[in-house]
């Protein structure tokens, strides 16, 4: 024989004026309104940061690196977005050109995580080794400019290296947003 | 893998933004709200499937969204607090023929919407309403005075 119920059956939904079971929770709702005010402020801050370029493609994301000897100046975006194209520009000074050629070593980070798609103009020689590629370009006189089209596919921080022939490495970092 | 992560992220971002948008009576959705619904859905799709528009990828994305939705529904049933966070709670807009200004202001309600719901119940005066309740799904329940 089944045991009889011993606990009373009660309405678990809070009642209004002890009359109608609505389930209103005004205290929770007041907290939620406060949360809404905060979250809309956060959304506004996010949009302002986006306009300023904190998430890439804007004023704050633009970066410039110059090698110690001044042979190489690098313009790039320190904040990138995943699967979004960008351009890294390499400016070579007169001292960088030797015998009508410019030689530069590009580290593997630019080729891999930062997703180098193409390099313009095409190098005369591309030599693999030392964990990257050494490009040799034909050059006459400064200003000489090379562009690398990037399309990062791995979100997160990435450090990269570039080095002129016999020069000291230029190191930078890029953060890729998902 | 990326698609599933994007789908999860997109689901919760969309849930948050839609949740913090003021609740409006769903049955009285205007063209203005249709714009929001379609635009947000379209934008989130772009980041979810990315450049991979294959059937495999889209199927995985759909399954992922379905699974998240089922999990969230299960969690809502287990936890009343989570249910309140995701769906909100019903709110009394009119009590004994009197507007509840805090709720009207907080929910950014238009009095015309409540009055329209009252007319559907054959009530033409606010004083004749005992309770008007903004339900979690956006509908307005009107209980006339006896």
PDB file of C-alpha atoms in Angstrom:
ATOM      1  CA  UNK A   1       0.000   0.000   0.000  1.00  0.00           C
ATOM      2  CA  UNK A   2       1.505   3.386  -0.989  1.00  0.00           C
ATOM      3  CA  UNK A   3       2.440   5.800   1.788  1.00  0.00           C
ATOM      4  CA  UNK A   4       0.120   8.793   2.068  1.00  0.00           C
ATOM      5  CA  UNK A   5       1.526  12.274   1.394  1.00  0.00           C
ATOM      6  CA  UNK A   6       2.513  13.938   4.640  1.00  0.00           C
ATOM      7  CA  UNK A   7       3.682  17.343   3.438  1.00  0.00           C
ATOM      8  CA  UNK A   8       1.038  19.843   2.363  1.00  0.00           C
ATOM      9  CA  UNK A   9       0.811  20.826  -1.276  1.00  0.00           C
ATOM     10  CA  UNK A  10       1.775  24.527  -1.458  1.00  0.00           C
ATOM     11  CA  UNK A  11       1.904  27.056  -4.211  1.00  0.00           C
ATOM     12  CA  UNK A  12       5.589  27.768  -4.739  1.00  0.00           C
ATOM     13  CA  UNK A  13       4.942  30.875  -6.854  1.00  0.00           C
ATOM     14  CA  UNK A  14       4.989  34.114  -4.825  1.00  0.00           C
ATOM     15  CA  UNK A  15       1.589  35.802  -4.660  1.00  0.00           C
ATOM     16  CA  UNK A  16       0.720  39.471  -5.122  1.00  0.00           C
ATOM     17  CA  UNK A  17      -1.497  40.917  -2.347  1.00  0.00           C
ATOM     18  CA  UNK A  18      -1.955  37.317  -1.149  1.00  0.00           C
ATOM     19  CA  UNK A  19      -4.446  36.929  -3.991  1.00  0.00           C
ATOM     20  CA  UNK A  20      -2.870  36.072  -7.290  1.00  0.00           C
ATOM     21  CA  UNK A  21       0.160  33.865  -7.942  1.00  0.00           C
ATOM     22  CA  UNK A  22       2.255  35.915 -10.329  1.00  0.00           C
ATOM     23  CA  UNK A  23       5.818  35.070  -9.339  1.00  0.00           C
ATOM     24  CA  UNK A  24       6.878  38.702  -9.369  1.00  0.00           C
ATOM     25  CA  UNK A  25      10.291  39.364  -7.879  1.00  0.00           C
ATOM     26  CA  UNK A  26      10.647  43.121  -7.772  1.00  0.00           C
ATOM     27  CA  UNK A  27      13.844  42.996  -5.728  1.00  0.00           C
ATOM     28  CA  UNK A  28      15.529  40.869  -8.399  1.00  0.00           C
ATOM     29  CA  UNK A  29      14.156  43.186 -11.077  1.00  0.00           C
ATOM     30  CA  UNK A  30      15.669  46.263  -9.369  1.00  0.00           C
ATOM     31  CA  UNK A  31      19.049  44.516  -9.338  1.00  0.00           C
ATOM     32  CA  UNK A  32      18.568  43.635 -12.999  1.00  0.00           C
ATOM     33  CA  UNK A  33      17.835  47.262 -13.907  1.00  0.00           C
ATOM     34  CA  UNK A  34      21.064  48.267 -12.140  1.00  0.00           C
ATOM     35  CA  UNK A  35      22.904  45.547 -14.087  1.00  0.00           C
ATOM     36  CA  UNK A  36      21.357  46.828 -17.352  1.00  0.00           C
ATOM     37  CA  UNK A  37      22.625  50.337 -16.649  1.00  0.00           C
ATOM     38  CA  UNK A  38      26.133  48.961 -16.057  1.00  0.00           C
ATOM     39  CA  UNK A  39      26.113  46.683 -19.105  1.00  0.00           C
ATOM     40  CA  UNK A  40      24.940  49.458 -21.443  1.00  0.00           C
ATOM     41  CA  UNK A  41      27.814  51.592 -20.148  1.00  0.00           C
ATOM     42  CA  UNK A  42      30.160  48.682 -20.878  1.00  0.00           C
ATOM     43  CA  UNK A  43      28.693  48.372 -24.394  1.00  0.00           C
ATOM     44  CA  UNK A  44      29.295  52.091 -24.927  1.00  0.00           C
ATOM     45  CA  UNK A  45      32.912  51.766 -23.788  1.00  0.00           C
ATOM     46  CA  UNK A  46      33.370  48.814 -26.178  1.00  0.00           C
ATOM     47  CA  UNK A  47      32.068  50.897 -29.094  1.00  0.00           C
ATOM     48  CA  UNK A  48      34.313  53.859 -28.211  1.00  0.00           C
ATOM     49  CA  UNK A  49      37.326  51.505 -27.992  1.00  0.00           C
ATOM     50  CA  UNK A  50      36.369  50.061 -31.372  1.00  0.00           C
ATOM     51  CA  UNK A  51      36.130  53.518 -32.956  1.00  0.00           C
ATOM     52  CA  UNK A  52      39.543  54.427 -31.507  1.00  0.00           C
ATOM     53  CA  UNK A  53      41.003  51.218 -32.885  1.00  0.00           C
ATOM     54  CA  UNK A  54      41.706  49.319 -29.683  1.00  0.00           C
ATOM     55  CA  UNK A  55      40.330  46.209 -31.372  1.00  0.00           C
ATOM     56  CA  UNK A  56      42.240  46.787 -34.592  1.00  0.00           C
ATOM     57  CA  UNK A  57      41.698  48.754 -37.799  1.00  0.00           C
ATOM     58  CA  UNK A  58      41.984  52.180 -36.196  1.00  0.00           C
ATOM     59  CA  UNK A  59      44.174  54.929 -34.833  1.00  0.00           C
ATOM     60  CA  UNK A  60      45.305  53.117 -31.636  1.00  0.00           C
ATOM     61  CA  UNK A  61      46.192  49.923 -33.476  1.00  0.00           C
ATOM     62  CA  UNK A  62      48.739  51.505 -35.792  1.00  0.00           C
ATOM     63  CA  UNK A  63      52.342  50.766 -34.785  1.00  0.00           C
ATOM     64  CA  UNK A  64      55.768  51.660 -36.096  1.00  0.00           C
ATOM     65  CA  UNK A  65      59.115  49.996 -35.501  1.00  0.00           C
ATOM     66  CA  UNK A  66      62.505  51.275 -36.621  1.00  0.00           C
ATOM     67  CA  UNK A  67      65.658  49.171 -36.579  1.00  0.00           C
ATOM     68  CA  UNK A  68      68.645  50.439 -34.541  1.00  0.00           C
ATOM     69  CA  UNK A  69      70.597  51.329 -37.666  1.00  0.00           C
ATOM     70  CA  UNK A  70      67.571  52.964 -39.310  1.00  0.00           C
ATOM     71  CA  UNK A  71      67.710  50.663 -42.335  1.00  0.00           C
ATOM     72  CA  UNK A  72      64.225  49.262 -41.789  1.00  0.00           C
ATOM     73  CA  UNK A  73      61.009  51.005 -40.766  1.00  0.00           C
ATOM     74  CA  UNK A  74      58.022  48.784 -40.209  1.00  0.00           C
ATOM     75  CA  UNK A  75      54.393  49.953 -40.191  1.00  0.00           C
ATOM     76  CA  UNK A  76      51.856  47.421 -38.977  1.00  0.00           C
ATOM     77  CA  UNK A  77      48.770  46.973 -36.801  1.00  0.00           C
ATOM     78  CA  UNK A  78      49.491  45.901 -33.235  1.00  0.00           C
ATOM     79  CA  UNK A  79      45.864  44.787 -32.901  1.00  0.00           C
ATOM     80  CA  UNK A  80      44.577  42.477 -35.585  1.00  0.00           C
ATOM     81  CA  UNK A  81      41.341  40.590 -36.073  1.00  0.00           C
ATOM     82  CA  UNK A  82      41.112  36.941 -36.924  1.00  0.00           C
ATOM     83  CA  UNK A  83      40.488  36.222 -40.633  1.00  0.00           C
ATOM     84  CA  UNK A  84      40.586  39.935 -41.439  1.00  0.00           C
ATOM     85  CA  UNK A  85      43.139  41.156 -44.002  1.00  0.00           C
ATOM     86  CA  UNK A  86      45.709  43.831 -43.165  1.00  0.00           C
ATOM     87  CA  UNK A  87      48.929  45.171 -44.648  1.00  0.00           C
ATOM     88  CA  UNK A  88      52.372  45.265 -43.056  1.00  0.00           C
ATOM     89  CA  UNK A  89      54.627  47.785 -44.816  1.00  0.00           C
ATOM     90  CA  UNK A  90      58.420  47.645 -44.805  1.00  0.00           C
ATOM     91  CA  UNK A  91      60.314  50.820 -45.700  1.00  0.00           C
ATOM     92  CA  UNK A  92      64.009  50.405 -46.551  1.00  0.00           C
ATOM     93  CA  UNK A  93      66.496  53.255 -46.315  1.00  0.00           C
ATOM     94  CA  UNK A  94      69.354  53.899 -48.721  1.00  0.00           C
ATOM     95  CA  UNK A  95      71.771  52.027 -46.415  1.00  0.00           C
ATOM     96  CA  UNK A  96      69.667  48.881 -46.709  1.00  0.00           C
ATOM     97  CA  UNK A  97      70.345  48.562 -50.421  1.00  0.00           C
ATOM     98  CA  UNK A  98      73.556  46.674 -51.217  1.00  0.00           C
ATOM     99  CA  UNK A  99      74.554  45.931 -54.819  1.00  0.00           C
ATOM    100  CA  UNK A 100      71.045  46.678 -56.064  1.00  0.00           C
ATOM    101  CA  UNK A 101      69.486  44.247 -53.619  1.00  0.00           C
ATOM    102  CA  UNK A 102      67.686  44.256 -50.283  1.00  0.00           C
ATOM    103  CA  UNK A 103      67.767  41.166 -48.124  1.00  0.00           C
ATOM    104  CA  UNK A 104      65.436  40.634 -45.181  1.00  0.00           C
ATOM    105  CA  UNK A 105      64.718  37.707 -42.891  1.00  0.00           C
ATOM    106  CA  UNK A 106      61.062  37.236 -41.904  1.00  0.00           C
ATOM    107  CA  UNK A 107      60.335  35.032 -38.878  1.00  0.00           C
ATOM    108  CA  UNK A 108      57.882  32.170 -38.820  1.00  0.00           C
ATOM    109  CA  UNK A 109      55.253  34.048 -36.791  1.00  0.00           C
ATOM    110  CA  UNK A 110      54.485  36.320 -39.728  1.00  0.00           C
ATOM    111  CA  UNK A 111      54.287  33.364 -42.077  1.00  0.00           C
ATOM    112  CA  UNK A 112      52.208  31.159 -39.748  1.00  0.00           C
ATOM    113  CA  UNK A 113      49.992  32.639 -37.034  1.00  0.00           C
ATOM    114  CA  UNK A 114      49.817  36.079 -38.673  1.00  0.00           C
ATOM    115  CA  UNK A 115      48.983  34.414 -41.985  1.00  0.00           C
ATOM    116  CA  UNK A 116      51.187  36.099 -44.614  1.00  0.00           C
ATOM    117  CA  UNK A 117      49.139  35.718 -47.818  1.00  0.00           C
ATOM    118  CA  UNK A 118      51.365  37.417 -50.365  1.00  0.00           C
ATOM    119  CA  UNK A 119      54.331  39.726 -50.612  1.00  0.00           C
ATOM    120  CA  UNK A 120      54.564  42.620 -53.002  1.00  0.00           C
ATOM    121  CA  UNK A 121      56.718  43.065 -55.038  1.00  0.00           C
ATOM    122  CA  UNK A 122      57.732  39.463 -55.617  1.00  0.00           C
ATOM    123  CA  UNK A 123      61.204  38.713 -54.226  1.00  0.00           C
ATOM    124  CA  UNK A 124      63.954  37.657 -56.597  1.00  0.00           C
ATOM    125  CA  UNK A 125      65.003  34.883 -54.237  1.00  0.00           C
ATOM    126  CA  UNK A 126      63.219  33.266 -51.286  1.00  0.00           C
ATOM    127  CA  UNK A 127      65.413  31.101 -49.099  1.00  0.00           C
ATOM    128  CA  UNK A 128      64.015  29.015 -46.259  1.00  0.00           C
ATOM    129  CA  UNK A 129      65.938  28.374 -43.056  1.00  0.00           C
ATOM    130  CA  UNK A 130      66.518  29.544 -39.456  1.00  0.00           C
ATOM    131  CA  UNK A 131      62.797  29.192 -38.795  1.00  0.00           C
ATOM    132  CA  UNK A 132      61.683  31.656 -41.403  1.00  0.00           C
ATOM    133  CA  UNK A 133      62.298  32.907 -44.920  1.00  0.00           C
ATOM    134  CA  UNK A 134      65.002  35.248 -46.196  1.00  0.00           C
ATOM    135  CA  UNK A 135      63.676  37.343 -49.074  1.00  0.00           C
ATOM    136  CA  UNK A 136      65.932  39.099 -51.557  1.00  0.00           C
ATOM    137  CA  UNK A 137      64.440  41.986 -53.526  1.00  0.00           C
ATOM    138  CA  UNK A 138      65.886  43.858 -56.469  1.00  0.00           C
ATOM    139  CA  UNK A 139      66.171  47.563 -55.520  1.00  0.00           C
ATOM    140  CA  UNK A 140      67.570  50.678 -57.136  1.00  0.00           C
ATOM    141  CA  UNK A 141      67.415  53.502 -54.613  1.00  0.00           C
ATOM    142  CA  UNK A 142      65.395  54.630 -51.568  1.00  0.00           C
ATOM    143  CA  UNK A 143      62.556  54.913 -50.828  1.00  0.00           C
ATOM    144  CA  UNK A 144      62.032  51.192 -51.280  1.00  0.00           C
ATOM    145  CA  UNK A 145      58.805  49.694 -49.986  1.00  0.00           C
ATOM    146  CA  UNK A 146      57.621  46.120 -49.595  1.00  0.00           C
ATOM    147  CA  UNK A 147      54.137  45.139 -48.489  1.00  0.00           C
ATOM    148  CA  UNK A 148      53.114  41.895 -46.822  1.00  0.00           C
ATOM    149  CA  UNK A 149      49.398  41.059 -46.882  1.00  0.00           C
ATOM    150  CA  UNK A 150      48.382  39.395 -43.601  1.00  0.00           C
ATOM    151  CA  UNK A 151      45.308  37.441 -42.652  1.00  0.00           C
ATOM    152  CA  UNK A 152      45.752  36.137 -39.088  1.00  0.00           C
ATOM    153  CA  UNK A 153      43.940  32.950 -38.219  1.00  0.00           C
ATOM    154  CA  UNK A 154      45.131  32.274 -34.656  1.00  0.00           C
ATOM    155  CA  UNK A 155      43.714  34.555 -31.935  1.00  0.00           C
ATOM    156  CA  UNK A 156      46.005  35.614 -29.094  1.00  0.00           C
ATOM    157  CA  UNK A 157      49.320  37.434 -28.636  1.00  0.00           C
ATOM    158  CA  UNK A 158      52.078  36.796 -31.174  1.00  0.00           C
ATOM    159  CA  UNK A 159      55.655  38.059 -31.168  1.00  0.00           C
ATOM    160  CA  UNK A 160      57.396  38.429 -34.509  1.00  0.00           C
ATOM    161  CA  UNK A 161      60.934  39.047 -35.704  1.00  0.00           C
ATOM    162  CA  UNK A 162      62.458  40.630 -38.803  1.00  0.00           C
ATOM    163  CA  UNK A 163      66.103  41.162 -39.545  1.00  0.00           C
ATOM    164  CA  UNK A 164      68.031  42.950 -42.239  1.00  0.00           C
ATOM    165  CA  UNK A 165      71.089  41.241 -43.655  1.00  0.00           C
ATOM    166  CA  UNK A 166      73.745  41.322 -40.904  1.00  0.00           C
ATOM    167  CA  UNK A 167      71.525  43.634 -38.879  1.00  0.00           C
ATOM    168  CA  UNK A 168      70.018  43.324 -35.433  1.00  0.00           C
ATOM    169  CA  UNK A 169      66.532  41.822 -35.244  1.00  0.00           C
ATOM    170  CA  UNK A 170      63.485  44.059 -35.048  1.00  0.00           C
ATOM    171  CA  UNK A 171      60.968  42.552 -32.689  1.00  0.00           C
ATOM    172  CA  UNK A 172      57.327  43.453 -32.353  1.00  0.00           C
ATOM    173  CA  UNK A 173      54.141  41.958 -31.086  1.00  0.00           C
ATOM    174  CA  UNK A 174      50.624  41.665 -32.431  1.00  0.00           C
ATOM    175  CA  UNK A 175      47.457  40.723 -30.589  1.00  0.00           C
ATOM    176  CA  UNK A 176      44.874  38.949 -32.696  1.00  0.00           C
ATOM    177  CA  UNK A 177      41.252  39.270 -31.568  1.00  0.00           C
ATOM    178  CA  UNK A 178      38.915  36.374 -32.306  1.00  0.00           C
TER     179      UNK A 178
ATOM    180  CA  UNK B   1      36.068  23.297 -33.611  1.00  0.00           C
ATOM    181  CA  UNK B   2      36.218  27.061 -34.280  1.00  0.00           C
ATOM    182  CA  UNK B   3      32.638  26.996 -35.576  1.00  0.00           C
ATOM    183  CA  UNK B   4      31.371  25.384 -32.370  1.00  0.00           C
ATOM    184  CA  UNK B   5      33.249  27.932 -30.226  1.00  0.00           C
ATOM    185  CA  UNK B   6      31.909  30.781 -32.363  1.00  0.00           C
ATOM    186  CA  UNK B   7      28.386  29.372 -32.121  1.00  0.00           C
ATOM    187  CA  UNK B   8      28.612  29.153 -28.306  1.00  0.00           C
ATOM    188  CA  UNK B   9      30.044  32.660 -28.065  1.00  0.00           C
ATOM    189  CA  UNK B  10      27.501  34.047 -30.526  1.00  0.00           C
ATOM    190  CA  UNK B  11      24.619  32.407 -28.658  1.00  0.00           C
ATOM    191  CA  UNK B  12      25.563  33.969 -25.326  1.00  0.00           C
ATOM    192  CA  UNK B  13      26.397  37.394 -26.786  1.00  0.00           C
ATOM    193  CA  UNK B  14      23.043  37.453 -28.574  1.00  0.00           C
ATOM    194  CA  UNK B  15      21.275  36.227 -25.429  1.00  0.00           C
ATOM    195  CA  UNK B  16      22.868  39.006 -23.351  1.00  0.00           C
ATOM    196  CA  UNK B  17      22.119  41.792 -25.816  1.00  0.00           C
ATOM    197  CA  UNK B  18      18.538  40.675 -26.412  1.00  0.00           C
ATOM    198  CA  UNK B  19      18.010  40.236 -22.679  1.00  0.00           C
ATOM    199  CA  UNK B  20      19.208  43.719 -21.785  1.00  0.00           C
ATOM    200  CA  UNK B  21      17.091  45.278 -24.505  1.00  0.00           C
ATOM    201  CA  UNK B  22      13.878  46.418 -22.862  1.00  0.00           C
ATOM    202  CA  UNK B  23      11.156  43.744 -22.901  1.00  0.00           C
ATOM    203  CA  UNK B  24       8.416  44.721 -25.295  1.00  0.00           C
ATOM    204  CA  UNK B  25       5.121  42.951 -25.797  1.00  0.00           C
ATOM    205  CA  UNK B  26       6.033  40.189 -28.278  1.00  0.00           C
ATOM    206  CA  UNK B  27       2.581  39.986 -29.803  1.00  0.00           C
ATOM    207  CA  UNK B  28       2.846  43.670 -30.674  1.00  0.00           C
ATOM    208  CA  UNK B  29       6.258  43.505 -32.322  1.00  0.00           C
ATOM    209  CA  UNK B  30       6.682  46.464 -34.632  1.00  0.00           C
ATOM    210  CA  UNK B  31       8.784  46.788 -37.805  1.00  0.00           C
ATOM    211  CA  UNK B  32      11.339  48.563 -35.617  1.00  0.00           C
ATOM    212  CA  UNK B  33      11.853  45.379 -33.573  1.00  0.00           C
ATOM    213  CA  UNK B  34      11.873  43.182 -36.697  1.00  0.00           C
ATOM    214  CA  UNK B  35      14.879  45.199 -37.917  1.00  0.00           C
ATOM    215  CA  UNK B  36      16.757  44.430 -34.694  1.00  0.00           C
ATOM    216  CA  UNK B  37      15.919  40.703 -34.785  1.00  0.00           C
ATOM    217  CA  UNK B  38      16.950  40.164 -38.418  1.00  0.00           C
ATOM    218  CA  UNK B  39      20.023  42.400 -38.297  1.00  0.00           C
ATOM    219  CA  UNK B  40      21.438  40.807 -35.139  1.00  0.00           C
ATOM    220  CA  UNK B  41      20.754  37.293 -36.422  1.00  0.00           C
ATOM    221  CA  UNK B  42      22.418  38.061 -39.738  1.00  0.00           C
ATOM    222  CA  UNK B  43      25.506  39.571 -38.112  1.00  0.00           C
ATOM    223  CA  UNK B  44      26.052  36.686 -35.721  1.00  0.00           C
ATOM    224  CA  UNK B  45      25.742  34.147 -38.568  1.00  0.00           C
ATOM    225  CA  UNK B  46      28.707  35.782 -40.334  1.00  0.00           C
ATOM    226  CA  UNK B  47      31.085  35.155 -37.443  1.00  0.00           C
ATOM    227  CA  UNK B  48      29.657  31.715 -36.665  1.00  0.00           C
ATOM    228  CA  UNK B  49      30.257  30.016 -40.017  1.00  0.00           C
ATOM    229  CA  UNK B  50      33.082  32.304 -41.208  1.00  0.00           C
ATOM    230  CA  UNK B  51      34.405  31.493 -44.663  1.00  0.00           C
ATOM    231  CA  UNK B  52      33.483  27.818 -44.394  1.00  0.00           C
ATOM    232  CA  UNK B  53      29.969  27.642 -45.803  1.00  0.00           C
ATOM    233  CA  UNK B  54      29.988  23.886 -46.321  1.00  0.00           C
ATOM    234  CA  UNK B  55      27.015  21.741 -45.317  1.00  0.00           C
ATOM    235  CA  UNK B  56      29.262  20.015 -42.751  1.00  0.00           C
ATOM    236  CA  UNK B  57      30.180  23.285 -41.059  1.00  0.00           C
ATOM    237  CA  UNK B  58      26.642  24.680 -41.063  1.00  0.00           C
ATOM    238  CA  UNK B  59      25.261  21.374 -39.737  1.00  0.00           C
ATOM    239  CA  UNK B  60      27.792  21.423 -36.895  1.00  0.00           C
ATOM    240  CA  UNK B  61      26.866  25.034 -36.099  1.00  0.00           C
ATOM    241  CA  UNK B  62      23.134  24.230 -36.030  1.00  0.00           C
ATOM    242  CA  UNK B  63      23.687  21.187 -33.808  1.00  0.00           C
ATOM    243  CA  UNK B  64      25.921  23.224 -31.476  1.00  0.00           C
ATOM    244  CA  UNK B  65      23.311  25.971 -31.118  1.00  0.00           C
ATOM    245  CA  UNK B  66      20.586  23.373 -30.522  1.00  0.00           C
ATOM    246  CA  UNK B  67      22.662  21.665 -27.863  1.00  0.00           C
ATOM    247  CA  UNK B  68      23.469  24.923 -26.076  1.00  0.00           C
ATOM    248  CA  UNK B  69      19.819  25.902 -26.133  1.00  0.00           C
ATOM    249  CA  UNK B  70      18.764  22.563 -24.684  1.00  0.00           C
ATOM    250  CA  UNK B  71      21.443  22.804 -21.979  1.00  0.00           C
ATOM    251  CA  UNK B  72      20.397  26.345 -21.057  1.00  0.00           C
ATOM    252  CA  UNK B  73      16.723  25.252 -20.920  1.00  0.00           C
ATOM    253  CA  UNK B  74      17.656  22.334 -18.650  1.00  0.00           C
ATOM    254  CA  UNK B  75      19.696  24.634 -16.399  1.00  0.00           C
ATOM    255  CA  UNK B  76      16.811  27.140 -16.250  1.00  0.00           C
ATOM    256  CA  UNK B  77      14.449  24.439 -15.037  1.00  0.00           C
ATOM    257  CA  UNK B  78      16.944  23.357 -12.377  1.00  0.00           C
ATOM    258  CA  UNK B  79      17.655  26.848 -11.107  1.00  0.00           C
ATOM    259  CA  UNK B  80      14.855  29.418 -10.661  1.00  0.00           C
ATOM    260  CA  UNK B  81      17.488  32.149 -10.278  1.00  0.00           C
ATOM    261  CA  UNK B  82      19.015  31.275 -13.671  1.00  0.00           C
ATOM    262  CA  UNK B  83      15.503  31.264 -15.103  1.00  0.00           C
ATOM    263  CA  UNK B  84      14.954  34.757 -13.729  1.00  0.00           C
ATOM    264  CA  UNK B  85      18.274  35.949 -15.155  1.00  0.00           C
ATOM    265  CA  UNK B  86      17.567  34.585 -18.623  1.00  0.00           C
ATOM    266  CA  UNK B  87      13.813  35.136 -18.914  1.00  0.00           C
ATOM    267  CA  UNK B  88      13.162  37.752 -16.239  1.00  0.00           C
ATOM    268  CA  UNK B  89      10.184  37.567 -13.888  1.00  0.00           C
ATOM    269  CA  UNK B  90       6.567  38.589 -14.422  1.00  0.00           C
ATOM    270  CA  UNK B  91       5.929  42.162 -13.320  1.00  0.00           C
ATOM    271  CA  UNK B  92       2.749  43.811 -12.135  1.00  0.00           C
ATOM    272  CA  UNK B  93       2.185  46.943 -14.232  1.00  0.00           C
ATOM    273  CA  UNK B  94      -1.248  47.889 -12.891  1.00  0.00           C
ATOM    274  CA  UNK B  95      -2.413  46.993  -9.387  1.00  0.00           C
ATOM    275  CA  UNK B  96      -5.972  47.737  -8.285  1.00  0.00           C
ATOM    276  CA  UNK B  97      -6.454  50.217 -11.117  1.00  0.00           C
ATOM    277  CA  UNK B  98      -3.209  52.081 -10.424  1.00  0.00           C
ATOM    278  CA  UNK B  99      -0.123  52.255 -12.588  1.00  0.00           C
ATOM    279  CA  UNK B 100       3.109  50.998 -11.053  1.00  0.00           C
ATOM    280  CA  UNK B 101       5.393  53.803 -12.265  1.00  0.00           C
ATOM    281  CA  UNK B 102       8.627  52.075 -11.221  1.00  0.00           C
ATOM    282  CA  UNK B 103       7.840  49.083 -13.446  1.00  0.00           C
ATOM    283  CA  UNK B 104       6.551  51.182 -16.365  1.00  0.00           C
ATOM    284  CA  UNK B 105       9.668  53.364 -16.241  1.00  0.00           C
ATOM    285  CA  UNK B 106      12.099  50.494 -15.615  1.00  0.00           C
ATOM    286  CA  UNK B 107      10.720  48.365 -18.447  1.00  0.00           C
ATOM    287  CA  UNK B 108      10.389  51.390 -20.755  1.00  0.00           C
ATOM    288  CA  UNK B 109       6.778  50.408 -21.397  1.00  0.00           C
ATOM    289  CA  UNK B 110       4.350  52.533 -23.352  1.00  0.00           C
ATOM    290  CA  UNK B 111       1.045  52.909 -21.578  1.00  0.00           C
ATOM    291  CA  UNK B 112      -0.663  52.555 -24.956  1.00  0.00           C
ATOM    292  CA  UNK B 113       0.532  48.941 -25.157  1.00  0.00           C
ATOM    293  CA  UNK B 114      -1.089  48.043 -21.841  1.00  0.00           C
ATOM    294  CA  UNK B 115      -4.241  49.923 -22.753  1.00  0.00           C
ATOM    295  CA  UNK B 116      -4.379  47.996 -26.053  1.00  0.00           C
ATOM    296  CA  UNK B 117      -4.117  44.708 -24.126  1.00  0.00           C
ATOM    297  CA  UNK B 118      -6.913  45.893 -21.831  1.00  0.00           C
ATOM    298  CA  UNK B 119      -9.170  46.705 -24.775  1.00  0.00           C
ATOM    299  CA  UNK B 120      -8.667  43.146 -26.065  1.00  0.00           C
ATOM    300  CA  UNK B 121     -10.252  41.989 -22.797  1.00  0.00           C
ATOM    301  CA  UNK B 122     -13.104  44.450 -23.211  1.00  0.00           C
ATOM    302  CA  UNK B 123     -11.798  46.843 -20.554  1.00  0.00           C
ATOM    303  CA  UNK B 124     -11.735  50.473 -21.572  1.00  0.00           C
ATOM    304  CA  UNK B 125     -10.691  52.175 -18.333  1.00  0.00           C
ATOM    305  CA  UNK B 126      -7.520  51.612 -16.322  1.00  0.00           C
ATOM    306  CA  UNK B 127      -9.567  51.983 -13.127  1.00  0.00           C
ATOM    307  CA  UNK B 128     -11.449  48.829 -14.126  1.00  0.00           C
ATOM    308  CA  UNK B 129      -8.279  46.735 -14.236  1.00  0.00           C
ATOM    309  CA  UNK B 130      -7.453  44.794 -11.096  1.00  0.00           C
ATOM    310  CA  UNK B 131      -4.106  43.532 -12.339  1.00  0.00           C
ATOM    311  CA  UNK B 132      -2.126  43.979 -15.539  1.00  0.00           C
ATOM    312  CA  UNK B 133       0.921  41.747 -15.621  1.00  0.00           C
ATOM    313  CA  UNK B 134       3.855  41.894 -18.011  1.00  0.00           C
ATOM    314  CA  UNK B 135       4.659  38.211 -18.495  1.00  0.00           C
ATOM    315  CA  UNK B 136       8.122  36.777 -19.110  1.00  0.00           C
ATOM    316  CA  UNK B 137       7.346  36.144 -22.789  1.00  0.00           C
ATOM    317  CA  UNK B 138       6.382  39.809 -23.271  1.00  0.00           C
ATOM    318  CA  UNK B 139       2.616  39.254 -23.267  1.00  0.00           C
ATOM    319  CA  UNK B 140       0.413  41.412 -21.060  1.00  0.00           C
ATOM    320  CA  UNK B 141      -2.214  39.631 -18.984  1.00  0.00           C
ATOM    321  CA  UNK B 142      -5.124  41.836 -17.954  1.00  0.00           C
ATOM    322  CA  UNK B 143      -7.430  40.804 -15.117  1.00  0.00           C
ATOM    323  CA  UNK B 144     -10.506  43.060 -14.917  1.00  0.00           C
ATOM    324  CA  UNK B 145     -12.124  43.938 -11.605  1.00  0.00           C
ATOM    325  CA  UNK B 146     -15.081  41.752 -10.756  1.00  0.00           C
TER     326      UNK B 146
END
